[in-house]
Every structure is written in structure tokens, then in C-alpha cells.
Short mmCIF file of C-alpha atoms in Angstrom, two decimals:
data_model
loop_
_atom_site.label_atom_id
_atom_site.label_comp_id
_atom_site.label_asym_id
_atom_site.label_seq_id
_atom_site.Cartn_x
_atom_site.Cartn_y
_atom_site.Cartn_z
CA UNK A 1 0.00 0.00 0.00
CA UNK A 2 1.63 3.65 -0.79
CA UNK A 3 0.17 6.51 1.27
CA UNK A 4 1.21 9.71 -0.24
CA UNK A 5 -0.20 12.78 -1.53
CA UNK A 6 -3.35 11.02 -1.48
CA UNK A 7 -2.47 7.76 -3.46
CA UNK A 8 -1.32 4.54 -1.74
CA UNK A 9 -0.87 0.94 -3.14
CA UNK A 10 -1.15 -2.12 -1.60
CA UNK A 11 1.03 -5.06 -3.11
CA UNK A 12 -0.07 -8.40 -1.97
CA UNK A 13 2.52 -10.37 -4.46
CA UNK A 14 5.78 -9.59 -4.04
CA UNK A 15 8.67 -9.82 -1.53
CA UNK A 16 9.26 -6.07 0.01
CA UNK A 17 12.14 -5.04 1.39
CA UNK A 18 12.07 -2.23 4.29
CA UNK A 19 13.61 1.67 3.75
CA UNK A 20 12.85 5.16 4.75
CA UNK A 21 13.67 8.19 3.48
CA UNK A 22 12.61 11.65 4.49
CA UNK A 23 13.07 15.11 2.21
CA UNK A 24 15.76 17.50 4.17
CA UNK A 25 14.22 20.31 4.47
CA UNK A 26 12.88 22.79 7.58
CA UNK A 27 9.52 21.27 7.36
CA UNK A 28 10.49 17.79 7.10
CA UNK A 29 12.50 17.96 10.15
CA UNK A 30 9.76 20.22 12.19
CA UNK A 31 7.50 17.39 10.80
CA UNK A 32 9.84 14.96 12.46
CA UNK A 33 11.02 16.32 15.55
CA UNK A 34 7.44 17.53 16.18
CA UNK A 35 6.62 13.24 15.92
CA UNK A 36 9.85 12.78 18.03
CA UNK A 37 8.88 15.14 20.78
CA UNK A 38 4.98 13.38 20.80
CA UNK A 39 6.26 9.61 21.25
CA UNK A 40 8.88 11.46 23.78
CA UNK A 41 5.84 13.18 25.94
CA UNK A 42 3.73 9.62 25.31
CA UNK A 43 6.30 6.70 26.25
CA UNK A 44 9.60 7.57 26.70
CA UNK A 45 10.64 4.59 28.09
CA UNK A 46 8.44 2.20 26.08
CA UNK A 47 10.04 0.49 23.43
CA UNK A 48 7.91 -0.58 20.27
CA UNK A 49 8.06 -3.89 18.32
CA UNK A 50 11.82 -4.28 17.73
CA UNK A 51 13.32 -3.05 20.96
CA UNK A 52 13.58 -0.06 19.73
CA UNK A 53 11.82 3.43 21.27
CA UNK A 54 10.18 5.12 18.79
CA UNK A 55 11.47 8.43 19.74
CA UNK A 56 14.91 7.24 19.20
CA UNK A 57 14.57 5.92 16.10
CA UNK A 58 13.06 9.60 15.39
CA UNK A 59 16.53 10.90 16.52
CA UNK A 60 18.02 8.97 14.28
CA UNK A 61 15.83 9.77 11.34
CA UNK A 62 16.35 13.72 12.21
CA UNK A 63 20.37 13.33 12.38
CA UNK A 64 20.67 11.73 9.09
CA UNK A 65 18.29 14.52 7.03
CA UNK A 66 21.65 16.61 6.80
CA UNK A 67 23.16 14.36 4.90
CA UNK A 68 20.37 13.54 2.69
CA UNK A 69 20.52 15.46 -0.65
CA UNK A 70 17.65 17.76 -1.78
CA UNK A 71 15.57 15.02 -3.56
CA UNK A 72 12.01 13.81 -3.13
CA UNK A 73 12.11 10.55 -1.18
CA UNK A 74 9.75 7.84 -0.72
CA UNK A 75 9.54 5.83 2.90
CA UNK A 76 8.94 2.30 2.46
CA UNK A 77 7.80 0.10 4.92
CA UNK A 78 6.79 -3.51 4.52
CA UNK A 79 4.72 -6.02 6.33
CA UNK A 80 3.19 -2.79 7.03
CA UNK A 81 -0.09 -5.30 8.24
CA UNK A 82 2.31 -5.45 11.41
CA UNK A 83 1.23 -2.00 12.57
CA UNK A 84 -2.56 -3.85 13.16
CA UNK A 85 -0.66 -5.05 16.57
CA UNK A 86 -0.20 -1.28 17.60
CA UNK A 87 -3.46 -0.33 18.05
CA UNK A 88 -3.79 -2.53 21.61
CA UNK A 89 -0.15 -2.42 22.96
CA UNK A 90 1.26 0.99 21.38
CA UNK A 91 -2.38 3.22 20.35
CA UNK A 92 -0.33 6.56 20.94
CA UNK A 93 2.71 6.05 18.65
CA UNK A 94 0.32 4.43 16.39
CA UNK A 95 -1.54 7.70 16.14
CA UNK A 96 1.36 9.71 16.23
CA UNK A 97 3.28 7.94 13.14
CA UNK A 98 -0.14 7.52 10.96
CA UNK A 99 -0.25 11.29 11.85
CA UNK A 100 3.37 12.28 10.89
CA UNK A 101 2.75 10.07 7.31
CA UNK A 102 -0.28 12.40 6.50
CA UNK A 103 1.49 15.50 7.35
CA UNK A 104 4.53 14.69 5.18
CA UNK A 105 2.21 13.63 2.30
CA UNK A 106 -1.05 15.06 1.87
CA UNK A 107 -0.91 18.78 4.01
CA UNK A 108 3.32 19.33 3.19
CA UNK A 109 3.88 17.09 0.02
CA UNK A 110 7.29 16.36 1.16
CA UNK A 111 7.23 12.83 0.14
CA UNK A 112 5.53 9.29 -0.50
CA UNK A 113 4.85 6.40 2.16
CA UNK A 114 4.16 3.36 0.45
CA UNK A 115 3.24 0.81 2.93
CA UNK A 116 3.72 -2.96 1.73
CA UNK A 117 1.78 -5.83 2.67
CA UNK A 118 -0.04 -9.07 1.44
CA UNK A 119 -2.73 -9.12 4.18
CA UNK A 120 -5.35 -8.17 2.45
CA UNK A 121 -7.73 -6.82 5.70
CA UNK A 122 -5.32 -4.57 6.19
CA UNK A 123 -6.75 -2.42 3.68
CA UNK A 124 -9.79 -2.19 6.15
CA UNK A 125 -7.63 -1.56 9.37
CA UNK A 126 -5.88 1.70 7.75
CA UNK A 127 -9.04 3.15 6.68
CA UNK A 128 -10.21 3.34 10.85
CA UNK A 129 -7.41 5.11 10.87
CA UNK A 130 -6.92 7.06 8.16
CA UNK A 131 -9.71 7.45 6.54
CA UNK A 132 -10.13 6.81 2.49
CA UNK A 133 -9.25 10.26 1.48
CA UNK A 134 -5.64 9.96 2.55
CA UNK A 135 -4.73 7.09 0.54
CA UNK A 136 -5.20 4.62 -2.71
CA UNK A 137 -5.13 1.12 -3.31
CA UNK A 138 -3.05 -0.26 -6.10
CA UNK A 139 -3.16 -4.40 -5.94
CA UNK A 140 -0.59 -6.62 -7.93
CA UNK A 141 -2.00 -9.67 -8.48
CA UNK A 142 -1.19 -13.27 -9.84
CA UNK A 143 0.32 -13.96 -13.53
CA UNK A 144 -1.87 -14.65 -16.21
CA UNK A 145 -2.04 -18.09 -17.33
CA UNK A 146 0.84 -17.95 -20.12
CA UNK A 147 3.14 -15.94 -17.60
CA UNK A 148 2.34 -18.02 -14.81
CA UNK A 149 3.86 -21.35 -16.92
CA UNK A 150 6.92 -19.13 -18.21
CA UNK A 151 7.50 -18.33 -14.87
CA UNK A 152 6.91 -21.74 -13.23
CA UNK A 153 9.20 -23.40 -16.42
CA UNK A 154 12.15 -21.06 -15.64
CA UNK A 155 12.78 -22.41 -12.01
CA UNK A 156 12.61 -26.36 -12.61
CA UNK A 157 14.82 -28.77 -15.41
CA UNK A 158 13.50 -29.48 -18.30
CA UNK A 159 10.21 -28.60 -20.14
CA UNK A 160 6.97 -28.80 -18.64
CA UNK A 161 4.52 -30.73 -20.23
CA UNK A 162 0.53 -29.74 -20.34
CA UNK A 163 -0.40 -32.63 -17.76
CA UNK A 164 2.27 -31.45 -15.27
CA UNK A 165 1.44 -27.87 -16.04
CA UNK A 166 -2.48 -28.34 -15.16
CA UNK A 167 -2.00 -30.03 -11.42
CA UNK A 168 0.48 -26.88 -11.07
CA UNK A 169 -2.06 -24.16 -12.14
CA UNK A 170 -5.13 -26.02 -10.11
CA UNK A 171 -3.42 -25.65 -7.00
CA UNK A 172 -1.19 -22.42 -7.31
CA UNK A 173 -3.13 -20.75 -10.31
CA UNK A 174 -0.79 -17.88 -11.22
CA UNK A 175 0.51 -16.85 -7.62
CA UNK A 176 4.86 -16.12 -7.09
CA UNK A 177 4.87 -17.40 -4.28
CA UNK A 178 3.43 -20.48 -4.56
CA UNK A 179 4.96 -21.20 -7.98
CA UNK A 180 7.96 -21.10 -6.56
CA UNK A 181 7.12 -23.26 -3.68
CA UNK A 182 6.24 -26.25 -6.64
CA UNK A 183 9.55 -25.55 -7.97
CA UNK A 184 11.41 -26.20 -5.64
CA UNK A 185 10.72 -29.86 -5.03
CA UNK A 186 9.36 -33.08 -6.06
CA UNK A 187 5.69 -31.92 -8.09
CA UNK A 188 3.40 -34.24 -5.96
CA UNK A 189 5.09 -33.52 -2.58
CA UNK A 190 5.41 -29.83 -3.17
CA UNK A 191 1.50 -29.54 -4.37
CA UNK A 192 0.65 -31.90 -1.35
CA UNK A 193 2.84 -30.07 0.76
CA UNK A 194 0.48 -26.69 -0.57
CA UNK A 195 -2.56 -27.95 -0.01
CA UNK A 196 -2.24 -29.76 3.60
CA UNK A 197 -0.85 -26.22 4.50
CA UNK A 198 -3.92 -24.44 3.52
CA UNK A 199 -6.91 -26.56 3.90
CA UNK A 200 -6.40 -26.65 8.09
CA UNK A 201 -7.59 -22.61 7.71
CA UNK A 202 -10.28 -23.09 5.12
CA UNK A 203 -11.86 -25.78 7.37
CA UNK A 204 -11.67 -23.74 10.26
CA UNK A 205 -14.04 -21.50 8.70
CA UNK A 206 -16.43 -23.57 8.50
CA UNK A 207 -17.20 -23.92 12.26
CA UNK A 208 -15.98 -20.07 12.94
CA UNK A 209 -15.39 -18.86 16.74
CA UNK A 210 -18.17 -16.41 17.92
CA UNK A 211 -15.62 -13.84 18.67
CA UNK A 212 -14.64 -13.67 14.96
CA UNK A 213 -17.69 -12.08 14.54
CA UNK A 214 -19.85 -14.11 11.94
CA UNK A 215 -22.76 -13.98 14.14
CA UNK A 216 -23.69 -10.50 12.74
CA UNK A 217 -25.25 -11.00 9.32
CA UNK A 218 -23.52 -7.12 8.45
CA UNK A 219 -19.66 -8.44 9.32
CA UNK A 220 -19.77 -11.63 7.51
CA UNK A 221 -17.72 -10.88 4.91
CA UNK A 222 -15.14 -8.48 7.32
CA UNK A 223 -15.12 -11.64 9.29
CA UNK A 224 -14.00 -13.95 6.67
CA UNK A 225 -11.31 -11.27 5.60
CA UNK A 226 -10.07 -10.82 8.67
CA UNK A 227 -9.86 -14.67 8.79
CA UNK A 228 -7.54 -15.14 5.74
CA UNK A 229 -10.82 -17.02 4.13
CA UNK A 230 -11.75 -13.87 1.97
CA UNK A 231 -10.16 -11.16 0.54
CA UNK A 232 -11.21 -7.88 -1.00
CA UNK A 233 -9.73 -6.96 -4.16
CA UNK A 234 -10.64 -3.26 -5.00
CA UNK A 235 -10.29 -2.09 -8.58
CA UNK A 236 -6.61 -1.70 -9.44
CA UNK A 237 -4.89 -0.93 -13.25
CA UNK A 238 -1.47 -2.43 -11.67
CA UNK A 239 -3.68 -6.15 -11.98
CA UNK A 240 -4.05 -8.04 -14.89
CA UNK A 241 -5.15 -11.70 -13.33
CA UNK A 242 -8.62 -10.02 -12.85
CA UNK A 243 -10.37 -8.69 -15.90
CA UNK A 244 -11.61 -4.96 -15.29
CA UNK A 245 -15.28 -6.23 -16.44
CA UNK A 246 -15.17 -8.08 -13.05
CA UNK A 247 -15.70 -5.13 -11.08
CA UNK A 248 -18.71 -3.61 -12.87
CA UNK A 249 -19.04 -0.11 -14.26
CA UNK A 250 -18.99 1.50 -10.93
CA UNK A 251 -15.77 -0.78 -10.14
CA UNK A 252 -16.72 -2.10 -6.63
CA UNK A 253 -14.81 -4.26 -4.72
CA UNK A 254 -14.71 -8.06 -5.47
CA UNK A 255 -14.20 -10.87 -3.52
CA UNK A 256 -11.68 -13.47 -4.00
CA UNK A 257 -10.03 -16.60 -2.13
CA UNK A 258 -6.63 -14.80 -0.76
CA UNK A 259 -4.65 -17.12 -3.18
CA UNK A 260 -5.35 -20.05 -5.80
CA UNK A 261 -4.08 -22.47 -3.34
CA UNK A 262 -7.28 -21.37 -0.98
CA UNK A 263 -9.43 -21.44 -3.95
CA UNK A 264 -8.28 -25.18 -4.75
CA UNK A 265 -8.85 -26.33 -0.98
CA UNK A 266 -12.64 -24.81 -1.10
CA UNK A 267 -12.86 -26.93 -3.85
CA UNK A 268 -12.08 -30.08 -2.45
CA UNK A 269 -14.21 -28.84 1.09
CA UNK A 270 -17.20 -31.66 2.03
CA UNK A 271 -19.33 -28.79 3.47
CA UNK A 272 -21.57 -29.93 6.73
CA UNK A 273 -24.89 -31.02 6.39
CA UNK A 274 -26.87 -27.83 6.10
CA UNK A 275 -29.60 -26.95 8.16
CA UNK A 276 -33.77 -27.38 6.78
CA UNK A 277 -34.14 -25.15 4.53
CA UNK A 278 -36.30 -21.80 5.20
CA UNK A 279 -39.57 -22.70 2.99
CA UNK A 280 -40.35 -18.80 3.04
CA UNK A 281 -40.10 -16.39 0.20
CA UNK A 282 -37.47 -14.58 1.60
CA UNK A 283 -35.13 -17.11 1.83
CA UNK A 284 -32.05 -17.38 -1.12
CA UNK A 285 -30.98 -20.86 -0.05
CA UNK A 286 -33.67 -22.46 -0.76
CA UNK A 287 -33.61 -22.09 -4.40
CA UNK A 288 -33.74 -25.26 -6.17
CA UNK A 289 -32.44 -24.11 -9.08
CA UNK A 290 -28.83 -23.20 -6.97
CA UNK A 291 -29.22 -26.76 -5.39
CA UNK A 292 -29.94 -28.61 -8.92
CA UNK A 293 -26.72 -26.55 -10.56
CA UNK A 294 -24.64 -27.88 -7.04
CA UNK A 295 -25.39 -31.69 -8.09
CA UNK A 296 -24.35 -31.04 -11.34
CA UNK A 297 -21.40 -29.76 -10.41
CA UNK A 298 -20.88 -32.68 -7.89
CA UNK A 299 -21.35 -35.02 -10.12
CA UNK A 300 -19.10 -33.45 -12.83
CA UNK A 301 -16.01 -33.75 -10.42
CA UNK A 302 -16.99 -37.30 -9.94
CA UNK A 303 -16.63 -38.34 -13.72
CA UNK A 304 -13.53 -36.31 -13.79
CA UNK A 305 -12.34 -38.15 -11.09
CA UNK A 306 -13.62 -41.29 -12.72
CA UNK A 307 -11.69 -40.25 -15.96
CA UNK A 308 -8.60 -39.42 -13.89
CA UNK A 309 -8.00 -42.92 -12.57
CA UNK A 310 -8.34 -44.65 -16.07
CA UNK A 311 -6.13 -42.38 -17.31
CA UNK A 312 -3.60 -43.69 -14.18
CA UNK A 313 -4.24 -47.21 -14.70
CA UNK A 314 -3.53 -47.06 -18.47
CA UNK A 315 -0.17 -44.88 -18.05
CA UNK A 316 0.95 -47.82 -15.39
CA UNK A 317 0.16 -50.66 -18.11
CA UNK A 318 2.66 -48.51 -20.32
CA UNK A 319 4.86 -48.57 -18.57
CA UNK A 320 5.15 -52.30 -19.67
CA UNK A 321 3.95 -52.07 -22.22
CA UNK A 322 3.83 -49.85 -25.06
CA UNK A 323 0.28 -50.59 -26.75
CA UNK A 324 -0.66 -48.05 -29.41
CA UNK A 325 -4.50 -48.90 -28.61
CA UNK A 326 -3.38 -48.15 -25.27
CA UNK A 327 -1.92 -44.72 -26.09
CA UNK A 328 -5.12 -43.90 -28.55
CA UNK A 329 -7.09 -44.51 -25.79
CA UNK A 330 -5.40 -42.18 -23.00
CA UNK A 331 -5.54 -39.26 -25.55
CA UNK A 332 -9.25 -40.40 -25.93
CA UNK A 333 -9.81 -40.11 -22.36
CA UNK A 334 -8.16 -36.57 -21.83
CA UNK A 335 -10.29 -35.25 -24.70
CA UNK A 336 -13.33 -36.46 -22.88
CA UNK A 337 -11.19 -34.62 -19.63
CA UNK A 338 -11.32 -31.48 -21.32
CA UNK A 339 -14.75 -31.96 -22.63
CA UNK A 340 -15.66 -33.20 -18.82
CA UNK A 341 -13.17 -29.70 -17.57
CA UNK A 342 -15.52 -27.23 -19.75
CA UNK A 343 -18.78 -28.20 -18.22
CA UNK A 344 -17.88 -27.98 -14.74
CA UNK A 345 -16.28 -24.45 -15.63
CA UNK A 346 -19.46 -23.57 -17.32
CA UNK A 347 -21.25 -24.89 -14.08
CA UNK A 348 -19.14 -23.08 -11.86
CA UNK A 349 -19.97 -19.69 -14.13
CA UNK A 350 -23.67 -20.83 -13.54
CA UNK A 351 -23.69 -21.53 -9.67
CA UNK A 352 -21.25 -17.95 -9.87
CA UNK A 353 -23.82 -15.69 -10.80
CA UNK A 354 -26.60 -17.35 -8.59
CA UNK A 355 -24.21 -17.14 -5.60
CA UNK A 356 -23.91 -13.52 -6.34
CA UNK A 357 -27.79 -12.99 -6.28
CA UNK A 358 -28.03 -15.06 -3.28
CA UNK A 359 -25.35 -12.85 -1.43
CA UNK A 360 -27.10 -9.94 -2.41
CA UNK A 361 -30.38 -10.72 -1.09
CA UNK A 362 -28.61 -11.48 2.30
CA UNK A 363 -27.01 -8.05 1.99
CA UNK A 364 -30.59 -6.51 1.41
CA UNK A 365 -31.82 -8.46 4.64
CA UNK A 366 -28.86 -8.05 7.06
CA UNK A 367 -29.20 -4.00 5.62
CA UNK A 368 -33.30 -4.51 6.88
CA UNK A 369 -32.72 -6.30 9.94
#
């Protein structure tokens, strides 16, 4: 996220790395001693997250503006998500440094903060304390699909073939990080290795604590955010994994898993038996046509699955033996994969757009109630 002169930029994809600069110049350093003398007058002998007072790492920030040269600098700070921590054990030097990085942005426009982080709900947190007119909210997100395989085939031997290439892309889609996490072993162990770390959070939201706050119909979706289940992804023209027809003509927010890997776990979720459906009007879930589209789906993934081990059973027997019926009929089976891959995606597109009416309804009632 960048906070300066009213823009900021949040940059969920990329490894940050920490610096600060300040302009030298009279007001900079009233700016700065004036933050100095606050955190001196609030805790001088607390020390913040690092062991180190704030009002000394102010001192040190003032004695080095002499030796800066007169150029417009930019202070960087990543994992800037860590500052969430301040507002219980350090709410005074919290307010004084979100403070000092309006005054040397938006009233002097002495420089640019760009604060870094990949925690998406901290988009939220700064706006409590901000406020949205003080910053903007740029979002990097994953590699397209063709980018995401030139990227995956630079960091492993070898080409990548297309079956490889589609277990890579299920599970870690077009994310850096987690494309480099495949690379960097065995395939199967480094997807498994993926998945069994994410799935332990995604089931945990299904059976949410009370004090994460799902119980109110108006904070579900904070909730899940705030979770790592969810994420917000505002409208951004630094993205190109999420088409700008996504976000509508007024470009509102969307929601997204946090990563692919999230995405491939939900997938794979056996949800709980839901409760008996509400026979009243006003209720979305009990649309049959959203329950008739879920069996479809359902039973999609289980002729893929179907298809999947025939496909394994026939690559083993070639290993012994190198049939060319045997080899027609694999290719026939991962046409019929594809074929089998299209409808569920055309499913999914289906049970999309009834989702979205059925989370709009609950809007309208939690915005009633």
C-alpha cells in the first residue's frame, strides 16, 4: 500500500524489502522532531516492536536529514499489516506515526509512504485510521495463465509438459509465491505439501469462533477477511489476473479466495450437512435451481475423477507395455477430460452468478434487519 499525496498501493505479491527516506528540508525535520517530541511526551521509556523506542529511532531519522541530498524521497515500509498489533499495545505512537505520514504527504507534500503488505484486511484496518481520502489502493496480483507457466518453467529442469502444467495451475493458479514453492521440489510432494498447509484454515471457517464475529449478518464478509478465508480486491490498473469487467461499471470491490491455493482447498471442502431449509419467500438458499446446478457440479467432479484414474491405470500398463490402442485410448480419455473440464467451468460460471444474487439478497436483509 503507498500513502502519499493522497495515493497509496497495496502489493499483496511480491517480496518487500524495508527503507525510509525523508526530504531535508525545515519542514520535514519540524514534521519529524514535532513526531519525536509526541512519542517522547507519550512513552519515553516504552520500546515498540523491535526493541527499539520510537522516539529514538526519530533521533536517528532527524540526524541523518543533513546528509540527505535535496531530492524527493519515498519511505517504504513492509509487512506494514504489522502495525494492526499497535493499536492494543502501542495506540499513541500508532496515532502519532499515521499522523506524521499524513502530514509529510497530503498537508506538506514532502514525500511518499508506500506501505507494503499481502494481508489483504489490512486495507480495512488503515481506513479506521486514516480514513479513504488519505490514501489509494493499487493491488498486484497473480500472472496470467501464459506468464504463470513461463515463470513456473524457468525455475525447474526441463520442459513442462501440459499434464504437469495443469495439477500446477489447479493448485497455485498464477501466484509467485506459490509457484515457486512447486519448484522447488518433487511436483506431488510440493503440491501436497500446498494444499495440507492451507486446507487446516479453510476448514476452520467452516465452524468459525463467535468472537470472529460471523454472528452478525452485516460483518460476515469483514469476518471472513479478517480470517484469511476472503479477501477484497478493490479495482486496481497495476492487476491483470482479474479482468476490469469483473468489477462492474462503478468498479466495486470483489471478492476473491486470498490465493489459488485457498481457492483449490474450497474446492475439495465436504461442506456440513446444512440446516432445513427456510420454505419462506425470503429465503435465497432455498432455491432449487442453486441446489440442482450444485449436483451437477458434484457429479461433474466425480466423472472427472472417474476419468482421472483410467487415465492412471492405463499410463501404469505402459509402462510395460507400449500398446498403441493403449496410447489412442489415454488421448481419448483426456479429450473427454477437457470436454468433462468445460462443463464444470461452465457450471461453476452458472452456480457464480446465482451465488452472487443469493449474497445480495442477504445483503438486502442483514441492511433490513
Amino acid at each position: 500500500m503507498l500513502v502519499g499525496q493522497g495515493q497509496a498501493a497495496q502489493l499483496p505479491s511480491r517480496r518487500q524489502s524495508t527503507s525510509v527516506g525523508f526530504h531535508p528540508t525545515s519542514s520535514a525535520r519540524k514534521a519529524c522532531l514535532l513526531l519525536q517530541q509526541k512519542a517522547v511526551l507519550h512513552h519515553s521509556s516504552t520500546t515498540v516492536p523491535g526493541g527499539t523506542p520510537l522516539a529514538r529511532i526519530l533521533t536517528a531519522f532527524n540526524k541523518a536529514l543533513a546528509a540527505k541530498k535535496p531530492n524527493p524521497p519515498a519511505i517504504i515500509i513492509d509487512e506494514a499489516n504489522k502495525f494492526t498489533s499497535w493499536s492494543t499495545d502501542y495506540p499513541k505512537e500508532l496515532d502519532s506515526l499515521l499522523s506524521f505520514f499524513v502530514a509529510v504527504t497530503k498537508q506538506e507534500n514532502l514525500t511518499h509512504v508506500l506501505l507494503l503488505t499481502s494481508d489483504y484486511g489490512y486495507v480495512n484496518w488503515l481506513e479506521q485510521g486514516i480514513g479513504k481520502t488519505f490514501y489509494n489502493v493499487q493491488v498486484i496480483g497473480d500472472f496470467p495463465v501464459k506468464e504463470a507457466r513461463a515463470f513456473y518453467s524457468t525455475r525447474v529442469p526441463g520442459p513442462v509438459s501440459d499434464e504437469d502444467w495443469e495439477q500446477v495451475y489447479q493448485v497455485c493458479g498464477g501466484n509467485a509465491g506459490l509457484l515457486i514453492r512447486a519448484a522447488k521440489a518433487d511436483l506431488q510432494k510440493a503440491l501436497t505439501d500446498i494444499i495440507t498447509t492451507v486446507r487446516p484454515s479453510v476448514e476452520r471457517g467452516l465452524e468459525p469462533s463467535i468472537d470472529a464475529g460471523f454472528t452478525a449478518q452485516q460483518q460476515v464478509l469483514q469476518a471472513m477477511v479478517r480470517e484469511n478465508l476472503l479477501a477484497y480486491r478493490p479495482y486496481s490498473t497495476w492487476a491483470i489476473d482479474i479482468h476490469t469487467d469483473a468489477f462492474g461499471p462503478k468498479r466495486k470491490e470483489v471478492v476473491t479466495a486470498p490465493t489459488p491455493a485457498h481457492l483449490h482447498c474450497m474446492r475439495e471442502l465436504e461442506l456440513p450437512d446444512e440446516p432445513a431449509a427456510d420454505t419462506g419467500a425470503g429465503s435465497a438458499f432455498s432455491d432449487p435451481e442453486t441446489a440442482a446446478v450444485r449436483k451437477a457440479i458434484t457429479d461433474v467432479e466425480g466423472e472427472i475423477s472417474d476419468v482421472k484414474t483410467e487415465i492412471d491405470d492405463i499410463k501404469k500398463d505402459l509402462k510395460t507395455a507400449q500398446a498403441r490402442s493403449d496410447t489412442q485410448e489415454v488421448q481419448q480419455l483426456r479429450d473427454e477430460l477437457r470436454q468433462l473440464r468445460n462443463k464444470e467451468s461452465q457450471l461453476r460460471e452458472v452456480l457464480k452468478k446465482r451465488l452472487d444474487k443469493e449474497l445480495l439478497l442477504m445483503q438486502s436483509e442483514a441492511s433490513a434487519a
